[in-house]
Amino acid sequence: MDFQDEKVKTMDMTALQKLVPIHGVPMGIEIAENWESVEQFQARSDDLLIATYPKAGTTWASEIVDMIYSDGDLEKCRRDAIYNRVPYLEFKIPGMPSGVEQLNGTPSPRLVKTHLPIQLMPDSFWEKNSKVIYVARNAKDVAVSYFFFHKIVKALPDPGPWNTFLENYMNGNVGYGSWHDHVKGWWEKRHGDNILYLFYEDMKEDPKRELRKMLHFMNKEMSDETLEKIIYHTSFDVMKTNDMANYKTLPNDLVDQSTTPFMRKGIAGDWKNHFTIAQNERFDEDYKRKMKGTELHFRTEI
Ligand code: PPS
């Protein structure tokens, strides 16, 4: 897909910023209006889905998986921008092919990106038993990353000041709804042999160990040398300079990276630079309530 500057310039961004509930989950208005085609999407048995709550490491996991599919061939991975190599299922903005349209025209085996909570997944993924890699990231770093993302993506609602955004985020009043429900929903489904549940913090801590999990899940074998190569090229510092992975190919009118880059910090624990003591206490208390009864455990630093 080619995001043409001229087309994007004429878009009414404020009209796109509205959130509309789909089965109770707030979603961008365009996604909501195109929902039927997402619901009816025809998955294939050899699709590999990368599912995440926004800002949890989607692009990172996507680049890794595309490199695995390409057996570590860098040139192959530079064939196109990440949003074309791994189309975004529910993506929709006016005048552009939707994610569904893009995927319908993609030959198998397809890589598919989604941020959908499990209850909104199209049935065909379960019917076809497609494989899913779910990446979860701790709620606090996601909050910070999502806040900055709202500032740079023109089609997203204005986040307002940090405190306002944090309240909205804690209440699930942001695109894709509650982080808590999202990570718990996918966690409950993880026992099937077609779901691999990974953590961003584990990937940061030991990328080789996590990459091996991915390979095993994908029934792939790889030399240690290729594995090391993939780890290097998908490290934050290298991906940040790779225009096929850092979203710099998108027009400024859609994603303005002049103040904050998409590849912002790429660490675990940046929330400490943004949460006040009071915000942190309030967040923890709310978190405890919402995550009660789950064995799901996150690390907020490594
Ligand atoms: S999106 O828009 O929801 O698809 O964003 P997503 O890719 O899920 O998340 C973006 C955050 O992931 C960081 N990132 C990485 N971290 C570590 N290593 C690598 N290679 C990497 N690539 C992207 C990116 O910087 C965003 O996090 P923050 O905390 O904002 O830096």
CSV table of C-alpha atoms and ligand atoms in Angstrom, one decimal, residues 52-60 113 115 137 141 144-146 148-149 200 204 234-237 239 247 261-267 270, ligand 1:
chain,number,residue,atom,x,y,z
A,52,THR,CA,-1.1,-7.4,20.7
A,53,TYR,CA,-2.7,-4.6,22.6
A,54,PRO,CA,-1.3,-1.4,20.9
A,55,LYS,CA,2.3,-0.5,21.7
A,56,ALA,CA,3.2,-3.9,23.1
A,57,GLY,CA,5.9,-4.7,20.6
A,58,THR,CA,3.9,-5.5,17.5
A,59,THR,CA,6.3,-4.0,15.0
A,60,TRP,CA,9.3,-5.7,16.7
A,113,LYS,CA,-1.2,-7.9,12.4
A,115,HIS,CA,-4.8,-5.4,18.0
A,137,ARG,CA,3.8,-5.7,27.6
A,141,ASP,CA,5.0,1.2,29.7
A,144,VAL,CA,3.3,5.9,28.2
A,145,SER,CA,4.0,4.6,24.7
A,146,TYR,CA,0.3,4.9,23.8
A,148,PHE,CA,3.1,9.6,22.8
A,149,PHE,CA,1.6,7.6,19.9
A,200,TYR,CA,7.9,-7.8,25.7
A,204,LYS,CA,14.2,-7.4,25.9
A,234,THR,CA,15.7,-6.6,15.0
A,235,SER,CA,17.4,-4.9,18.0
A,236,PHE,CA,15.9,-1.5,18.8
A,237,ASP,CA,18.9,0.6,17.6
A,239,MET,CA,15.3,-1.2,13.7
A,247,TYR,CA,7.2,3.9,9.8
A,261,PRO,CA,9.7,9.0,16.8
A,262,PHE,CA,7.6,5.9,16.4
A,263,MET,CA,10.7,4.0,17.6
A,264,ARG,CA,10.7,6.1,20.8
A,265,LYS,CA,12.7,4.4,23.5
A,266,GLY,CA,12.2,0.7,23.3
A,267,ILE,CA,12.9,-0.1,26.9
A,270,ASP,CA,10.3,4.2,31.0
B,1,PPS,S1,1.8,-0.3,17.3
B,1,PPS,O1,1.6,1.1,16.7
B,1,PPS,O2,0.7,-0.5,18.3
B,1,PPS,O3,1.8,-1.3,16.3
B,1,PPS,O4,3.1,-0.2,18.1
B,1,PPS,P1,4.0,-1.4,18.6
B,1,PPS,O5,5.0,-1.8,17.5
B,1,PPS,O6,3.2,-2.5,19.2
B,1,PPS,O7,4.8,-0.8,19.8
B,1,PPS,C1,5.7,0.3,19.7
B,1,PPS,C2,6.7,0.2,20.9
B,1,PPS,O8,7.6,-0.8,20.7
B,1,PPS,C3,8.9,-0.3,20.7
B,1,PPS,N1,9.8,-1.1,19.8
B,1,PPS,C4,10.8,-1.8,20.2
B,1,PPS,N2,11.3,-2.1,21.4
B,1,PPS,C5,12.3,-2.9,21.5
B,1,PPS,N3,13.0,-3.4,20.4
B,1,PPS,C6,12.6,-3.2,19.2
B,1,PPS,N4,13.2,-3.7,18.2
B,1,PPS,C7,11.4,-2.3,19.0
B,1,PPS,N5,10.7,-1.9,18.0
B,1,PPS,C8,9.7,-1.1,18.4
B,1,PPS,C9,8.7,1.1,20.2
B,1,PPS,O9,9.8,1.9,20.5
B,1,PPS,C10,7.5,1.5,21.0
B,1,PPS,O10,7.7,1.6,22.4
B,1,PPS,P2,8.1,2.9,23.2
B,1,PPS,O11,8.1,2.6,24.6
B,1,PPS,O12,7.2,4.0,22.8
B,1,PPS,O13,9.5,3.2,22.7
